[in-house]
Coordinates of C-alpha atoms in Angstrom, one line a residue:
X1 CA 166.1 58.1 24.5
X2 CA 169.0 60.2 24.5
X3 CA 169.2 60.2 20.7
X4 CA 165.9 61.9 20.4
X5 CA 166.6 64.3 23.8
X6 CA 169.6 65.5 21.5
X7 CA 167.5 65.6 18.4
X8 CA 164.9 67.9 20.1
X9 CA 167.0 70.2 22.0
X10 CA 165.6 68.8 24.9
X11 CA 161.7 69.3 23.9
X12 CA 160.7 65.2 24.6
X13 CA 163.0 63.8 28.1
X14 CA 161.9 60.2 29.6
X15 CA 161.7 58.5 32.6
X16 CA 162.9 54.7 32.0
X17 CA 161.5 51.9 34.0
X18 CA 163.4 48.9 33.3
X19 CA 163.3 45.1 33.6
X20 CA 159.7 45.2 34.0
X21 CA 159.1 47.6 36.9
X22 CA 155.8 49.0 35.1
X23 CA 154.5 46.3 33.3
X24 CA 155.5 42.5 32.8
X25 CA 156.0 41.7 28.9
X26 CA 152.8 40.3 28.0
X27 CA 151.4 43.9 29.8
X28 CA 153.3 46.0 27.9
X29 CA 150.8 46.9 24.8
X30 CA 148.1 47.3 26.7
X31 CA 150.2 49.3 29.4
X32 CA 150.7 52.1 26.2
X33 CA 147.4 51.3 25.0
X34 CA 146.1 52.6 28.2
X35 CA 148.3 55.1 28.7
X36 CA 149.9 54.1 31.9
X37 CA 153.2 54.2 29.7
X38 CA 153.6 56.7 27.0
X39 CA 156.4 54.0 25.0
X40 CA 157.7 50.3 25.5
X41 CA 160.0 48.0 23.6
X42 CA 157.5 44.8 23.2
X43 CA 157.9 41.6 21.7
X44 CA 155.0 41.3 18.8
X45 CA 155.2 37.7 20.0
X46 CA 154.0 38.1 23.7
X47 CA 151.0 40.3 22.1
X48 CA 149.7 37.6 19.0
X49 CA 146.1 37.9 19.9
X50 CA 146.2 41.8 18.9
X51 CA 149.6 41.2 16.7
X52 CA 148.8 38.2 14.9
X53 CA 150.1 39.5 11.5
X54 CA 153.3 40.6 12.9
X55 CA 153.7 36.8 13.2
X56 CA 155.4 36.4 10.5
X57 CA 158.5 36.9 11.6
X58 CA 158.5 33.2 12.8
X59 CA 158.1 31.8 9.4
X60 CA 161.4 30.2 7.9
X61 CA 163.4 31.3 4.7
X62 CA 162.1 35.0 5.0
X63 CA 165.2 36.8 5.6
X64 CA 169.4 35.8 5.9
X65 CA 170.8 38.7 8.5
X66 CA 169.0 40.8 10.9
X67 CA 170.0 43.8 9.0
X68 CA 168.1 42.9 6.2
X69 CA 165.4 41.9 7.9
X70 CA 165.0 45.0 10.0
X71 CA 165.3 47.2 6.9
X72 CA 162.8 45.4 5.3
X73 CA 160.4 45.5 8.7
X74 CA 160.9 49.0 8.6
X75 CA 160.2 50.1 5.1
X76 CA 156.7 47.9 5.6
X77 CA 155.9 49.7 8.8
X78 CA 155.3 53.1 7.2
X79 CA 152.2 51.9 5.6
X80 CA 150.2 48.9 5.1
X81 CA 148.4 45.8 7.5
X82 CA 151.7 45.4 9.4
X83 CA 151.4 48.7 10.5
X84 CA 147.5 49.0 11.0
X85 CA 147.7 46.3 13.7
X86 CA 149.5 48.2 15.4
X87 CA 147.7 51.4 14.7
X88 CA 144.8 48.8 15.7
X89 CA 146.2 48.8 19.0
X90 CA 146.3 52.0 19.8
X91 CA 150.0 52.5 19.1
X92 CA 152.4 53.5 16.5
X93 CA 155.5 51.9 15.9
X94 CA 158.8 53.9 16.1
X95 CA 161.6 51.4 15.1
X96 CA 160.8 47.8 14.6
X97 CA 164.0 45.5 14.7
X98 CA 164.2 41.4 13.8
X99 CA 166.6 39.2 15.5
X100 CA 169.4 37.5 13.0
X101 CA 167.4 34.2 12.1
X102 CA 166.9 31.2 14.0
X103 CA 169.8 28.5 13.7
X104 CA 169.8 24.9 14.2
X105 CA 172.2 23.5 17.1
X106 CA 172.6 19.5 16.8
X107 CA 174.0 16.9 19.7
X108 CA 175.0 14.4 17.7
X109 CA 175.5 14.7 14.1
X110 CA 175.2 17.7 11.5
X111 CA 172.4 17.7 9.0
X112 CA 172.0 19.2 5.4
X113 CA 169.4 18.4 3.1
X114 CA 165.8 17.2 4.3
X115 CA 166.9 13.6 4.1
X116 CA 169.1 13.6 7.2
X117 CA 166.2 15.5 9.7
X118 CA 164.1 12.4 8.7
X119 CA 163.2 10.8 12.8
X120 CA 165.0 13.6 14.4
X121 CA 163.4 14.6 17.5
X122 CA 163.6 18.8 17.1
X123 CA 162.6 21.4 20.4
X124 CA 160.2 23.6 18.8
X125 CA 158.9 27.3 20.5
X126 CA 155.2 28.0 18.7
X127 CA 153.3 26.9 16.0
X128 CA 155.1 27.9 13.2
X129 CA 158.7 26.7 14.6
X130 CA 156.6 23.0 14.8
X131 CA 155.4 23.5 11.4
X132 CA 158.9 24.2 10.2
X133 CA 160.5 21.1 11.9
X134 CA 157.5 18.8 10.8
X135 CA 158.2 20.2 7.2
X136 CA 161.5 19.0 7.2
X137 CA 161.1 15.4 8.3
X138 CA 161.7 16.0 12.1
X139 CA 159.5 15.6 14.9
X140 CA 158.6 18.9 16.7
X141 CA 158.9 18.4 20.7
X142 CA 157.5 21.0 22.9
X143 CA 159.8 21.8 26.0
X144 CA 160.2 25.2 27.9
X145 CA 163.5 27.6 27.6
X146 CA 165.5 26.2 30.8
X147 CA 164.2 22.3 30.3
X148 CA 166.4 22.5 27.2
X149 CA 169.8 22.1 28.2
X150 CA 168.2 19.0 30.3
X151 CA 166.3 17.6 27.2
X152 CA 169.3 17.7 24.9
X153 CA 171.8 16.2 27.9
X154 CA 169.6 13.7 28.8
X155 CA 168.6 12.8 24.4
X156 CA 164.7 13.8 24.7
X157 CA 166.0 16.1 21.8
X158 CA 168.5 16.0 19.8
X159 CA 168.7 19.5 18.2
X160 CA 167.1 22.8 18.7
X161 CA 165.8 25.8 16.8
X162 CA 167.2 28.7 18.9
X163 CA 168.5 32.1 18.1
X164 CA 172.6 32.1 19.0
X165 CA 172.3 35.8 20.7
X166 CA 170.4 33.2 23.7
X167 CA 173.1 30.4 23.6
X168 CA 174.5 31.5 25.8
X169 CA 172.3 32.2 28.6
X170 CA 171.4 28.3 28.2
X171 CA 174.6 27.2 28.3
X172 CA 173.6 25.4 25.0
X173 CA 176.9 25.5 23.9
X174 CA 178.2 22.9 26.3
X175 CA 175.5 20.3 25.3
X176 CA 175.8 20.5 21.5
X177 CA 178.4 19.7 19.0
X178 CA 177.1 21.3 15.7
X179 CA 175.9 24.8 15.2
X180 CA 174.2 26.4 11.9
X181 CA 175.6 29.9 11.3
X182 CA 173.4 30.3 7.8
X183 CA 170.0 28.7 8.2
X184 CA 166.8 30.4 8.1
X185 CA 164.6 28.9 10.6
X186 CA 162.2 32.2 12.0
X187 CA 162.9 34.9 13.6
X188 CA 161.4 37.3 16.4
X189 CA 160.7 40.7 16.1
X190 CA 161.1 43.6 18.6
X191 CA 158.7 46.6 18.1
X192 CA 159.8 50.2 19.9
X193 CA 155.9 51.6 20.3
X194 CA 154.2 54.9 21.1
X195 CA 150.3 55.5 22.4
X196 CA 148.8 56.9 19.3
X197 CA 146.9 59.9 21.4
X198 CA 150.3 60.8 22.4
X199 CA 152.6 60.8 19.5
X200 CA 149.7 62.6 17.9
X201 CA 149.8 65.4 20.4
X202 CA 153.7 66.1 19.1
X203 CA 154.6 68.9 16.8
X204 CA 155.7 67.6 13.5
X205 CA 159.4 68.3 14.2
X206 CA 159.3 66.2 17.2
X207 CA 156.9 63.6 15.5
X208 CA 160.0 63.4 12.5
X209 CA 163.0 63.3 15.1
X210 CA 161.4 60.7 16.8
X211 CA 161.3 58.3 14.0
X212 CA 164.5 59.9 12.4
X213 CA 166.0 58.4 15.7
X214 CA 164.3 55.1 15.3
X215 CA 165.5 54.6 12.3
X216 CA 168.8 55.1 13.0
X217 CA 169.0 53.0 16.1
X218 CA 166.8 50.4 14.3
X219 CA 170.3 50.0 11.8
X220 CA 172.2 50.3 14.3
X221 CA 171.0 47.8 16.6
X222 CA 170.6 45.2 13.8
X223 CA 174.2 45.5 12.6
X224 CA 175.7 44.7 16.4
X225 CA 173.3 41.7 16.5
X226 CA 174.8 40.4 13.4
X227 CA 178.5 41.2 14.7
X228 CA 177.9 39.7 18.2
X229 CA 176.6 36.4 16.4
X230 CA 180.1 36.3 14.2
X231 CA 181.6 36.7 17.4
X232 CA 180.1 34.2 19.2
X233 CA 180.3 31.8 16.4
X234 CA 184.3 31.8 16.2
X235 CA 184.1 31.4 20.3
X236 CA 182.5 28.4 19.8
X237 CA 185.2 27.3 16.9
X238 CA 187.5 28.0 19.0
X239 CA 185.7 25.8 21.9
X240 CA 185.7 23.0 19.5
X241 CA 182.6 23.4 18.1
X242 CA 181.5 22.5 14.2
X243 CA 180.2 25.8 13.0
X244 CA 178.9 24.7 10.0
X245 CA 177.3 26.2 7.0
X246 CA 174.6 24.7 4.7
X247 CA 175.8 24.9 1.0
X248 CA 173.9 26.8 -1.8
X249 CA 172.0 22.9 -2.7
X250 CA 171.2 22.2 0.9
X251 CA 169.9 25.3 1.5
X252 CA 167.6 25.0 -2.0
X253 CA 166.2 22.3 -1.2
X254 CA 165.7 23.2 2.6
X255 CA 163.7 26.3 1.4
X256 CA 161.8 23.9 -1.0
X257 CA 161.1 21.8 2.2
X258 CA 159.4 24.8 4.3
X259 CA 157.7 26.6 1.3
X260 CA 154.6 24.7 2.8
X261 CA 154.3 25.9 5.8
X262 CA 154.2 29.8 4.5
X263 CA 151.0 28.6 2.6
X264 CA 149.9 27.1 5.8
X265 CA 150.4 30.1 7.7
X266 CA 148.5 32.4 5.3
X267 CA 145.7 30.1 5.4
X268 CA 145.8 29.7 9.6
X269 CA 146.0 33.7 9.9
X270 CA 143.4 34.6 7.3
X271 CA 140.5 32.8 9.6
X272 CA 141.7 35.6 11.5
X273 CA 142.6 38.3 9.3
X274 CA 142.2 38.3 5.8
X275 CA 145.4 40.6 5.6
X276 CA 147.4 37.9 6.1
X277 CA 148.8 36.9 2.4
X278 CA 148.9 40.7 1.9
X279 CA 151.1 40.9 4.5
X280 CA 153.3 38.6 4.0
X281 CA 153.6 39.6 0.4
X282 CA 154.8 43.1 1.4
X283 CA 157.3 41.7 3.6
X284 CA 159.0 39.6 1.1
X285 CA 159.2 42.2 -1.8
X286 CA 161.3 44.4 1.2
X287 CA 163.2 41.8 1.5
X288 CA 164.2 41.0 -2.3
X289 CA 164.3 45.5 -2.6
X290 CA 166.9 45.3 0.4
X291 CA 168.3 42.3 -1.1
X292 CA 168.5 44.5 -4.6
X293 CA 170.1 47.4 -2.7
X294 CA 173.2 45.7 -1.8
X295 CA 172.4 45.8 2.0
X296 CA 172.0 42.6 3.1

């Protein structure tokens, strides 16, 4: 906010309402739709009936760091079926950000190629997390955010999907004795949105320093997630903790594993919205141009 006050000399100032005083997060997109908020930061996920493309961003093996998976989110959000479900909605997105992908945290024993998941009971969030798990040999289990310190205490589970900015604020660390730091197991996306009516209503200059500004904290943002995970991963070392990566093979053959349920997700969204493959498509060649311009 105080990035684009700067950049307009003033011309756009906010009122902030935080930790959901005007809207609970599943209200949020229809809050700007509506026009009882002119912006929110929303979670595509909380929204999948009218963001069901932006999806995606759950699927495994799409992108290594949240910085490149950011800059490729971005560069597909100036045009194409990402950005027309949001147009869709009534909105238009100003930055869109990914967190760094999901990890794997283990109780008992680390695991490496598909082999070793074979009977392990994994806690799943969604559809496409159960996919993923089910791909690789594991049984998906269902259990809500705070029953997961329980489940993996008590052995219902005996690993997790999670994303290790959350660890913490689980206390996951304390029940676990292996952690991934270079899997690919999903992600979630964060979407800074706009009403349409009102973004439209902007002179050009302040149209362009608004998303000048979002693209800026967009990079910005997505390095200090990938920082604070380095960081928390050599607290954890330091705790005792097998950080552990998956070598160059493993990780081969865990793509091969997953490659499935991409296929299975184009074919579950297209019932939907036959922009699904498209989508998906778009994403990955932003990914392999990020990839090419050395800023992964």
């Amino acid at each position: 906010m105080s990035h684009v006050e700067e950049k307009t000399n003033g011309s756009i100032q906010f009122t902030h309402f935080p930790s959901s005083q005007a809207a609970p997060a599943g209200g949020l997109l229809d809050a700007v739709n509506t026009g009882v908020l002119d912006m929110a930061l929303i979670g595509p996920a909380y929204h999948s009936e009218k963001l069901t493309l932006n999806s995606l961003i759950a699927l495994p093996g799409l992108y290594d760091s949240a910085e490149e998976g950011s800059a490729a989110l971005q560069s597909v959000m100036s045009e194409g079926p990402l950005r027309e479900e949001f147009t869709e909605a009534g909105v238009v997105p100003i930055f869109s950000l990914v967190s760094p992908p999901y990890q794997v945290l283990l109780k008992d024993k680390q695991v490496g190629l598909p082999s070793e998941w074979s009977g392990l009971d994994i806690r799943t969030s969604g559809t496409t997390q159960a996919m993923t798990a089910r791909a690789l040999g594991a049984s998906a289990v269902s259990l809500a955010g705070p029953e997961v310190y329980m489940g993996l205490e008590r052995g219902r589970v005996e690993g997790v999907f999670f994303p290790l900015s959350s660890v913490g604020a689980y206390n996951l660390q304390e029940v676990v004795d292996h952690i991934s730091s270079n899997g690919s197991f999903g992600g979630y996306s964060y979407a800074l949105v706009i009403n349409q009516k009102t973004f439209e209503n902007l002179s050009q200059e302040e149209r362009s320093a608004m998303l000048e500004a979002g693209e800026e904290i967009s990079t910005a943002l997505a390095k200090a997630l990938d920082e604070s995970t380095a960081g928390l991963l050599e607290e954890w070392r330091d705790q005792g903790i097998n950080t552990f990566q998956f070598t160059d093979e493993e990780l081969q053959s865990l793509d091969s594993a997953v490659a499935d349920v991409k296929g299975d997700w184009v074919k579950r969204i297209s019932s939907h919205d036959p922009r699904a493959a498209e989508a998906l498509q778009a994403f990955e060649s932003a990914v392999s141009n990020v990839s090419l311009n050395g800023n992964r």
